[in-house]
Amino acid sequence: MKDHCNKAQKITNSLTNKIFKRKVAPQLISFSDAQELKSYKKQLAQRIIQDFKN
């Protein structure tokens, strides 16, 4: 189970980085603090996982 979580984490990280470079970089998004950025990335990763399941 833990191995599966690590695999999913690696996939979401790589996809998140690709999406950030592709979609977010042209739009200047400012986050007030690191916590806000973390929660945004977490929500993005959850959406990606849901898309994979569908």
XYZ file of C-alpha atoms in Angstrom:
54
model
C 0.000 0.000 0.000
C 2.775 2.404 0.927
C 4.546 1.635 -2.344
C 1.344 2.513 -4.206
C 1.122 5.826 -2.334
C 4.727 6.661 -3.179
C 4.104 5.844 -6.834
C 0.993 8.027 -6.889
C 2.918 10.811 -5.164
C 5.685 10.680 -7.787
C 3.123 10.771 -10.601
C 1.245 13.698 -9.088
C 4.488 15.576 -8.442
C 5.695 15.165 -12.014
C 2.292 16.050 -13.455
C 1.932 18.994 -11.097
C 5.322 20.310 -12.184
C 4.410 19.887 -15.860
C 1.048 21.570 -15.364
C 2.658 24.389 -13.380
C 5.185 24.999 -16.138
C 2.624 24.749 -18.910
C -0.429 26.503 -17.494
C 0.537 28.490 -14.436
C 3.797 30.061 -15.574
C 2.144 32.321 -18.211
C -0.406 33.494 -15.655
C 1.159 35.332 -12.763
C -0.391 33.686 -9.739
C 0.656 35.066 -6.403
C 0.221 33.129 -3.200
C 0.242 34.990 0.081
C 2.297 32.292 1.796
C 3.766 28.823 1.407
C 0.758 27.208 3.120
C -1.602 28.592 0.478
C 0.644 27.248 -2.294
C 0.775 23.830 -0.580
C -3.017 23.610 -0.341
C -3.352 24.655 -3.996
C -0.903 21.948 -5.095
C -2.690 19.383 -2.902
C -6.058 20.219 -4.498
C -4.484 20.034 -7.944
C -2.976 16.621 -7.160
C -6.347 15.345 -5.902
C -8.005 16.458 -9.144
C -5.315 14.685 -11.179
C -5.812 11.466 -9.192
C -9.578 11.657 -9.740
C -9.000 12.135 -13.476
C -6.782 9.029 -13.523
C -9.480 6.977 -11.802
C -12.116 8.038 -14.349
